[in-house]
GROMACS .gro file of C-alpha atoms in nm:
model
  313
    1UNK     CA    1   1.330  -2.354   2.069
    2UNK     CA    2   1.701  -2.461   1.991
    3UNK     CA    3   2.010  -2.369   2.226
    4UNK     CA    4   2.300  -2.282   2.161
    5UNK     CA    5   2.575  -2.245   2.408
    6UNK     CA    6   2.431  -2.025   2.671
    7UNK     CA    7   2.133  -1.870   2.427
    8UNK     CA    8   1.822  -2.042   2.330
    9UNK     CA    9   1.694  -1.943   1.984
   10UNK     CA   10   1.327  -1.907   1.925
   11UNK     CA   11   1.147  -2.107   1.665
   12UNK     CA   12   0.886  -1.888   1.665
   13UNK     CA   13   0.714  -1.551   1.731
   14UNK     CA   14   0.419  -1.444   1.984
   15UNK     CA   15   0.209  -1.158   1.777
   16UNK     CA   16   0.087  -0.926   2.072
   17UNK     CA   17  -0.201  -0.790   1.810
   18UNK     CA   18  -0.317  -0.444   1.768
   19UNK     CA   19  -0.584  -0.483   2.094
   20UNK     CA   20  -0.667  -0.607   2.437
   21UNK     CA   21  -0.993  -0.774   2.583
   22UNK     CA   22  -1.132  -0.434   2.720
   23UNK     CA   23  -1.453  -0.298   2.574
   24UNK     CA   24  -1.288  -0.001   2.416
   25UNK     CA   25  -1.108  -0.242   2.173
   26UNK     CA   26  -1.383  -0.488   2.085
   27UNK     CA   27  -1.554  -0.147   1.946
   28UNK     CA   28  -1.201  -0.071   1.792
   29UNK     CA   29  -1.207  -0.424   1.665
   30UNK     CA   30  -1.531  -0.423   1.511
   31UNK     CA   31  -1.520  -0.081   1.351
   32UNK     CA   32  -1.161  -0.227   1.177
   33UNK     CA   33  -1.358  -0.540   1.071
   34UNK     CA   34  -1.671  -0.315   0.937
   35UNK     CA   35  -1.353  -0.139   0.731
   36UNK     CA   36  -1.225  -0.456   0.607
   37UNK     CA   37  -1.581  -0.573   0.451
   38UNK     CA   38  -1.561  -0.181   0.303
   39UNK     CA   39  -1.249  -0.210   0.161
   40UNK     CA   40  -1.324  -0.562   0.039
   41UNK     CA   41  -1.642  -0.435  -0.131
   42UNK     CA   42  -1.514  -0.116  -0.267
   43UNK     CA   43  -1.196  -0.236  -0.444
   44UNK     CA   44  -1.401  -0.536  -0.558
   45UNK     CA   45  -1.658  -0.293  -0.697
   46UNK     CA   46  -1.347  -0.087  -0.853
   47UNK     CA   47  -1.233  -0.383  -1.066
   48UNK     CA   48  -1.562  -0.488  -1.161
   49UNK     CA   49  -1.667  -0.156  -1.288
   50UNK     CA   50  -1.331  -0.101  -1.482
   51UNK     CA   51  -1.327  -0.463  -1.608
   52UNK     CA   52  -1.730  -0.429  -1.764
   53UNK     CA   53  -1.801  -0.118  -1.875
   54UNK     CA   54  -1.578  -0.013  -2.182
   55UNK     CA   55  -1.587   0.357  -2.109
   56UNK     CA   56  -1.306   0.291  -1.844
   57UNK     CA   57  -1.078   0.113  -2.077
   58UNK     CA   58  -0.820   0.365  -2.082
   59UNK     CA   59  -0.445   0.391  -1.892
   60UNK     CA   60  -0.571   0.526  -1.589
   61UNK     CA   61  -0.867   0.300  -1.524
   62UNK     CA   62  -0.629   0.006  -1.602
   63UNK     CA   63  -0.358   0.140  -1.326
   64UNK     CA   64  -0.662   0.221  -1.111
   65UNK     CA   65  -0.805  -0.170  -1.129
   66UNK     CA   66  -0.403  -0.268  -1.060
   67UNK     CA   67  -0.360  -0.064  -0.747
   68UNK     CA   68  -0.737  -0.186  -0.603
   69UNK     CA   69  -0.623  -0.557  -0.652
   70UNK     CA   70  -0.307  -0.457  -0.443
   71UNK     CA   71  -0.497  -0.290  -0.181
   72UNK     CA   72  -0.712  -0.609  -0.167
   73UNK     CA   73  -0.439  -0.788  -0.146
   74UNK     CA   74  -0.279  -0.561   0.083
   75UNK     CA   75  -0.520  -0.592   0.348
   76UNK     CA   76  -0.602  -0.953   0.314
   77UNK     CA   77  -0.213  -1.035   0.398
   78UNK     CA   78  -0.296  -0.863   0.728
   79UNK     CA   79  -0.621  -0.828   0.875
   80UNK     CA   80  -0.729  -1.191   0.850
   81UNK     CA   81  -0.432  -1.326   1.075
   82UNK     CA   82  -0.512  -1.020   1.323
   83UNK     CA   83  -0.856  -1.116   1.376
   84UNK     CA   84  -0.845  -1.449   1.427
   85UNK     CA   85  -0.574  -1.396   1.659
   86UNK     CA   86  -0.796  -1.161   1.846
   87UNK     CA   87  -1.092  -1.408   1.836
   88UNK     CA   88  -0.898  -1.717   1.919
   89UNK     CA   89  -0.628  -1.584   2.141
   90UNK     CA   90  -0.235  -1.676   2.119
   91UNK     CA   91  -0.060  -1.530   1.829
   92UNK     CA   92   0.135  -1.760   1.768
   93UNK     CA   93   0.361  -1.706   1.426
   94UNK     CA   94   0.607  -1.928   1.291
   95UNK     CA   95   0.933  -1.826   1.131
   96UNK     CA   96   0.805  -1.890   0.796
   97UNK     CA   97   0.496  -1.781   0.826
   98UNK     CA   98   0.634  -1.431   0.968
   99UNK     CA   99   0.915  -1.452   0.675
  100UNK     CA  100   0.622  -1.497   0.421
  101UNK     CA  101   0.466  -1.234   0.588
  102UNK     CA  102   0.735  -0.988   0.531
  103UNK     CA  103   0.759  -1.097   0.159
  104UNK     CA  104   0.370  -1.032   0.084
  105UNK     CA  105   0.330  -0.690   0.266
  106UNK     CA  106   0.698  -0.548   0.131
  107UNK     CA  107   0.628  -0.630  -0.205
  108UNK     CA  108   0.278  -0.517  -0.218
  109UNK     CA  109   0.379  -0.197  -0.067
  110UNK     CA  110   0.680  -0.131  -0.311
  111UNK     CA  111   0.423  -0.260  -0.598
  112UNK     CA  112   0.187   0.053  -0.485
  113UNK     CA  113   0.513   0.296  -0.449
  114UNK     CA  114   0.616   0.228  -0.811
  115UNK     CA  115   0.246   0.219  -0.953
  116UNK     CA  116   0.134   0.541  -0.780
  117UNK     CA  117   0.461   0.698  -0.982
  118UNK     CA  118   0.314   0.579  -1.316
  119UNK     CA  119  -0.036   0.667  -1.219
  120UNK     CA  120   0.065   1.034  -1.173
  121UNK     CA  121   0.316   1.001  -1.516
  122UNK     CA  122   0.012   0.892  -1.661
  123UNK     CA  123  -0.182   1.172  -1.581
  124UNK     CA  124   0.091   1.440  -1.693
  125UNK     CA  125   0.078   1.317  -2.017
  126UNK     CA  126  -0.272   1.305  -2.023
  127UNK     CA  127  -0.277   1.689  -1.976
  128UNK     CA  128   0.022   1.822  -2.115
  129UNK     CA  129   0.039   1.613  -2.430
  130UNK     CA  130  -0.284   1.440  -2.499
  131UNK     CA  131  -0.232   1.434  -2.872
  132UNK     CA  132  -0.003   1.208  -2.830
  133UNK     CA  133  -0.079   0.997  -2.509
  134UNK     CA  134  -0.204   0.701  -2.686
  135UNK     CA  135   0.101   0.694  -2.892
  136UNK     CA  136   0.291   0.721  -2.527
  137UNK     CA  137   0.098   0.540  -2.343
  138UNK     CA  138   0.006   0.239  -2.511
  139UNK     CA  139  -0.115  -0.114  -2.374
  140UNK     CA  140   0.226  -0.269  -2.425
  141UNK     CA  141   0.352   0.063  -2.196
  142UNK     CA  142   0.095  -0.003  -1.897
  143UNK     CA  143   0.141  -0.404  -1.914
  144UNK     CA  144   0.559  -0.294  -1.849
  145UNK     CA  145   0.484  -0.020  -1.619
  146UNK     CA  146   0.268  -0.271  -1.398
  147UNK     CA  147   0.490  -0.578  -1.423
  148UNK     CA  148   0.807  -0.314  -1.341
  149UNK     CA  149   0.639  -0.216  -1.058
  150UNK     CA  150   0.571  -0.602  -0.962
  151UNK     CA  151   0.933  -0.680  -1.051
  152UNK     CA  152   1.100  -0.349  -0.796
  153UNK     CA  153   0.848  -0.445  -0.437
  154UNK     CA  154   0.941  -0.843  -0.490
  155UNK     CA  155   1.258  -0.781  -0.530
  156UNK     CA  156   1.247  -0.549  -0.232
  157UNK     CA  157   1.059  -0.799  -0.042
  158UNK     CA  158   1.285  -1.093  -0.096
  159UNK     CA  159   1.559  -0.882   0.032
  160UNK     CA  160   1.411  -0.782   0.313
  161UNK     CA  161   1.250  -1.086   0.414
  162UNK     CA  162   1.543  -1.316   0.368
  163UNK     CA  163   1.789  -1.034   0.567
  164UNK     CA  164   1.555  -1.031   0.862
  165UNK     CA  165   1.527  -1.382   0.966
  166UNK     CA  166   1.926  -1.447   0.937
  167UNK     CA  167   1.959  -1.268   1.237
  168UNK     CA  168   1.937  -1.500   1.555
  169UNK     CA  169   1.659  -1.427   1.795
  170UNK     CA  170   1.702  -1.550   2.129
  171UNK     CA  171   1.499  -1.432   2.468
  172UNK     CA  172   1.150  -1.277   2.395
  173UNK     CA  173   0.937  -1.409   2.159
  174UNK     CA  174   0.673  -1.137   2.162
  175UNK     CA  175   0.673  -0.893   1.885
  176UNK     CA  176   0.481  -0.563   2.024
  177UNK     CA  177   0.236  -0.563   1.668
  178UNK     CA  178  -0.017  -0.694   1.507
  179UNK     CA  179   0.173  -0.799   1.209
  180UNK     CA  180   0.554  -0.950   1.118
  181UNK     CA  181   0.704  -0.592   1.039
  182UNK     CA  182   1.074  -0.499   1.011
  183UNK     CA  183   1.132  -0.246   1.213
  184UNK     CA  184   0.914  -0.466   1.518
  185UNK     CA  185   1.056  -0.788   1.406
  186UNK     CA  186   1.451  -0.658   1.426
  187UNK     CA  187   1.424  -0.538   1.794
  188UNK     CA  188   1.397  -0.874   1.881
  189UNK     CA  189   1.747  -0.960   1.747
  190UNK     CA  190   2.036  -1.061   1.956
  191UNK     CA  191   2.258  -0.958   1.726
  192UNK     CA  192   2.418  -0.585   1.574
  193UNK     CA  193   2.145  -0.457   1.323
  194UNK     CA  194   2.252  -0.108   1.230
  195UNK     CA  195   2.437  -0.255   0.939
  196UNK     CA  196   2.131  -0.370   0.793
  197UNK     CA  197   1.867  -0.071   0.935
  198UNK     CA  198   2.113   0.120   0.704
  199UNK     CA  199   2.051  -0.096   0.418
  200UNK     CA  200   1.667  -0.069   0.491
  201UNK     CA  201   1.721   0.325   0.508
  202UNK     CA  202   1.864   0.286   0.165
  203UNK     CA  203   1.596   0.033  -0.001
  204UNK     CA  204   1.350   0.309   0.134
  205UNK     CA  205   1.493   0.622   0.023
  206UNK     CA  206   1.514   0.422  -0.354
  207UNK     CA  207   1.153   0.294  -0.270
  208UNK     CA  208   0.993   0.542  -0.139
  209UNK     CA  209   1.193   0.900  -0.214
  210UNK     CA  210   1.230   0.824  -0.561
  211UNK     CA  211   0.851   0.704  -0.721
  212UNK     CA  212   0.782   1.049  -0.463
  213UNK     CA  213   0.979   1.274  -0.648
  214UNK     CA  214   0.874   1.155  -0.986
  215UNK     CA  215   0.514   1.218  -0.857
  216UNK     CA  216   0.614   1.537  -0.692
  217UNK     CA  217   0.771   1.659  -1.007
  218UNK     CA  218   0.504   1.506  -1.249
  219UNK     CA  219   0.236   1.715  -1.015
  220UNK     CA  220   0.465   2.017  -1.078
  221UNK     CA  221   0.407   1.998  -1.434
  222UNK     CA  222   0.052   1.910  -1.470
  223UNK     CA  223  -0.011   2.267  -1.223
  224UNK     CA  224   0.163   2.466  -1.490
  225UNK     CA  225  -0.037   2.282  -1.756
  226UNK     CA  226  -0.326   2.347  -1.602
  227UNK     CA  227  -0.271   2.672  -1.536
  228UNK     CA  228  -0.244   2.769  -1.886
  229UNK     CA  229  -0.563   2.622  -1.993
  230UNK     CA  230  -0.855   2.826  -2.144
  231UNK     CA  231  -1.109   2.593  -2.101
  232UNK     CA  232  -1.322   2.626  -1.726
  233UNK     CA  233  -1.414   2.294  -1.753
  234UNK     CA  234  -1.112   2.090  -1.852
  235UNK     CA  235  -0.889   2.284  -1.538
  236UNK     CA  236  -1.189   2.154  -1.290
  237UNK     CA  237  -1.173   1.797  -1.443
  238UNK     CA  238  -0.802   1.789  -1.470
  239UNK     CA  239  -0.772   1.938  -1.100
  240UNK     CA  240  -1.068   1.705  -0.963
  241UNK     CA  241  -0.877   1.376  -1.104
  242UNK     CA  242  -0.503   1.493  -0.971
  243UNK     CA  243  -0.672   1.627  -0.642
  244UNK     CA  244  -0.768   1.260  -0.626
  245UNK     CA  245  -0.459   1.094  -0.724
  246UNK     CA  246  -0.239   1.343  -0.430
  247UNK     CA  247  -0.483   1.240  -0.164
  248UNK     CA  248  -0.422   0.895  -0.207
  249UNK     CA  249  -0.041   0.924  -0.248
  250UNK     CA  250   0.010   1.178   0.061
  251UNK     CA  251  -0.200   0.916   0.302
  252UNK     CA  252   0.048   0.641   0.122
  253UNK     CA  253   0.348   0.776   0.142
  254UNK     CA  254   0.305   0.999   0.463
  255UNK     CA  255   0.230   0.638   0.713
  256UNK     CA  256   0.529   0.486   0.487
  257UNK     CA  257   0.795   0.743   0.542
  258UNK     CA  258   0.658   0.754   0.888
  259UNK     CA  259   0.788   0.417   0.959
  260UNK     CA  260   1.064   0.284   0.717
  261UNK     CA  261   1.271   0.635   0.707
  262UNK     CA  262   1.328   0.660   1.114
  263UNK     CA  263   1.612   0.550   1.297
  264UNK     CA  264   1.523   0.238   1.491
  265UNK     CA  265   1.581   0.480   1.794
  266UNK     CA  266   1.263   0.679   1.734
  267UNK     CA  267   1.014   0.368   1.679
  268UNK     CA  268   0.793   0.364   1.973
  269UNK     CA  269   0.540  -0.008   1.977
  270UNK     CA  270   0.233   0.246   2.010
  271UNK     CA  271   0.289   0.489   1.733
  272UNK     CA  272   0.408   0.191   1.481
  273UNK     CA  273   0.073  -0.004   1.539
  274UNK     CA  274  -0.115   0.307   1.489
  275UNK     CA  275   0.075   0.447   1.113
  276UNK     CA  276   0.094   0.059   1.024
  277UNK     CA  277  -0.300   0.005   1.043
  278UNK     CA  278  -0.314   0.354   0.884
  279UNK     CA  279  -0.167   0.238   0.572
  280UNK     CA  280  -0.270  -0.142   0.586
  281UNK     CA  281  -0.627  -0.070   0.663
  282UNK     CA  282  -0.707   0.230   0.609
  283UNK     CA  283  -0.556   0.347   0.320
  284UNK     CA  284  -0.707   0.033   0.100
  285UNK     CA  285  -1.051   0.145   0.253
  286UNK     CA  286  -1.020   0.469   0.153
  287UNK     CA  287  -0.879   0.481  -0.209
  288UNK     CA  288  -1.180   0.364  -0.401
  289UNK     CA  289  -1.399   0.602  -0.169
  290UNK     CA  290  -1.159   0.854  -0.283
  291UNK     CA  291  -1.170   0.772  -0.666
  292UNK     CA  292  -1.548   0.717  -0.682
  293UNK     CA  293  -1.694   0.972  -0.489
  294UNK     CA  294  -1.496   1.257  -0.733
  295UNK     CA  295  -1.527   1.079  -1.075
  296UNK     CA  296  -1.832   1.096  -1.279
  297UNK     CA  297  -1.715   0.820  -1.512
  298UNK     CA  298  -1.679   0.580  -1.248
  299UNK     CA  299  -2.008   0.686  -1.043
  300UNK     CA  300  -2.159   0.686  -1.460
  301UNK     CA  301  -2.037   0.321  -1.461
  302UNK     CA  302  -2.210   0.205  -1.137
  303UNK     CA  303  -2.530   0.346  -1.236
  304UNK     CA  304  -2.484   0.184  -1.525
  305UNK     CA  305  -2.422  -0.139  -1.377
  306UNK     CA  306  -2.693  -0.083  -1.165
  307UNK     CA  307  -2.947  -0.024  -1.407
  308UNK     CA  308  -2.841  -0.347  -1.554
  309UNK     CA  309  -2.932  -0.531  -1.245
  310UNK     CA  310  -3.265  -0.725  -1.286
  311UNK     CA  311  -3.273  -0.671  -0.840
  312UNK     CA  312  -3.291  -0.249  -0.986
  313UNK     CA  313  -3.621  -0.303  -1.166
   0.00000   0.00000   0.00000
């Protein structure tokens, strides 16, 4: 700790974690580390599939592999550090290592914000002008799309990170989460924040609102689209892929706006915990479940792999 006057500023933080000793939470802990394996396995399996068979080499496979790297990388930036602090006790998080913190989990979010927009771009060109999606959607197009949407959530997570730990924190060390996040980290600050909470409102309504209302009005026009086609067949496949692509956005962007798009007011340490492992654990579980278990290509592909196996014969 260093003083200062009559304040002592903290060094460090205190990570109270997501649970306590009781038996109730050791089964909550273990069902979150039997997700973790899952979503480790599943987006692993995602990239693998997309990366061998040739039959997913196409825009939305390629975005697909991108936002399952993202999710693992998503939930390795915070489940590891949770459960060892549960296993070994303390908590204990330096500055930096809560600043990096901040920097990997804001810019993989705002990554998956600006990729889900191109994902459902993608898929209204697909269907309402596939003569010429190649032509639109070429490789040089993705590789942009993908490093754009790299470029916007580091950007976002520099900000953010380097704004948070100017303030001085003096007092309690104990940040009520699992994790190092903003809205957690800032009520810990002996200093005016609603200059900057308005600044974070902002950086979400760009981060968040807007990829939204692209995908919002991108869905809007692939319904009409689809609407007007003859063919039975190509409606169910074009409605079973988008039907896909809206789950995984509204779990997204629902736990997201949840927490960055309320006043600092309304945050309650209970309800954050519970929308933040929504969308750092859950979510990544669930998106390859999501895309596999409705797309024949990509359950095609796994047979395929499978078959390949010499452990199959």
């Amino acid at each position: 700790m260093a003083w200062a006057g009559n304040q002592t500023f903290i060094s460090h933080f205190i990570l109270l974690g997501l649970f306590t000793q009781s038996p109730l939470h050791l089964f909550l802990f273990s069902i979150i580390m039997i997700m973790f394996l899952v979503a480790l396995s599943g987006n692993g399996l995602m990239i693998l599939l997309i990366n061998v068979d040739s039959s997913l080499h196409s825009p939305m496979y390629f975005f697909l592999s991108w936002l399952s790297l993202m999710d693992l990388m998503l939930i390795s930036t915070i489940v590891p550090r949770m459960a060892a602090d549960f296993l070994l006790g303390g908590g204990s998080i330096s500055f930096t290592g809560c600043g990096l913190q901040i920097l990997f989990f804001l810019t993989l979010l705002g990554d998956e914000c600006f990729l889900l927009a191109f994902m459902a771009y993608d898929r209204y060109v697909a269907i309402s002008n596939p003569l010429r999606y190649s032509v639109v959607m070429s490789r040089r197009v993705c590789w942009l799309m993908v490093a754009g949407s790299w470029l916007f959530g580091l950007v976002d997570g520099l900000i953010q990170a380097v704004f948070t730990l100017r303030f001085p924190y003096c007092g309690s060390q104990e940040i009520d989460h699992f994790f190092c996040e903003v809205p957690a980290v800032l009520k810990l600050a002996c200093a005016d924040t609603s200059l900057y909470e308005t600044m974070i409102y902002v950086c979400c309504v760009l981060m968040l609102l807007l990829p939204f209302s692209v995908i919002s009005a991108s869905y809007l026009r692939i319904l009409v689209a689809v609407l007007r086609m003859r063919s039975v067949e190509g409606r169910q496949k074009a409605f079973a892929t988008c039907s896909s692509h809206m789950t995984v956005v509204s779990l997204f962007y629902g736990a997201a706006m949840i927490t960055y798009m309320r006043p600092q007011a309304y945050h309650s340490a209970k309800q954050d915990k519970v929308v933040s492992a929504f969308y750092t654990m859950i979510t990544p579980m669930l998106n390859p479940l999501i895309y596999s278990l409705r797309n024949k290509e990509v359950a095609g592909a796994l047979r395929k792999l499978l078959g390949r196996c010499p452990c199959g014969h």
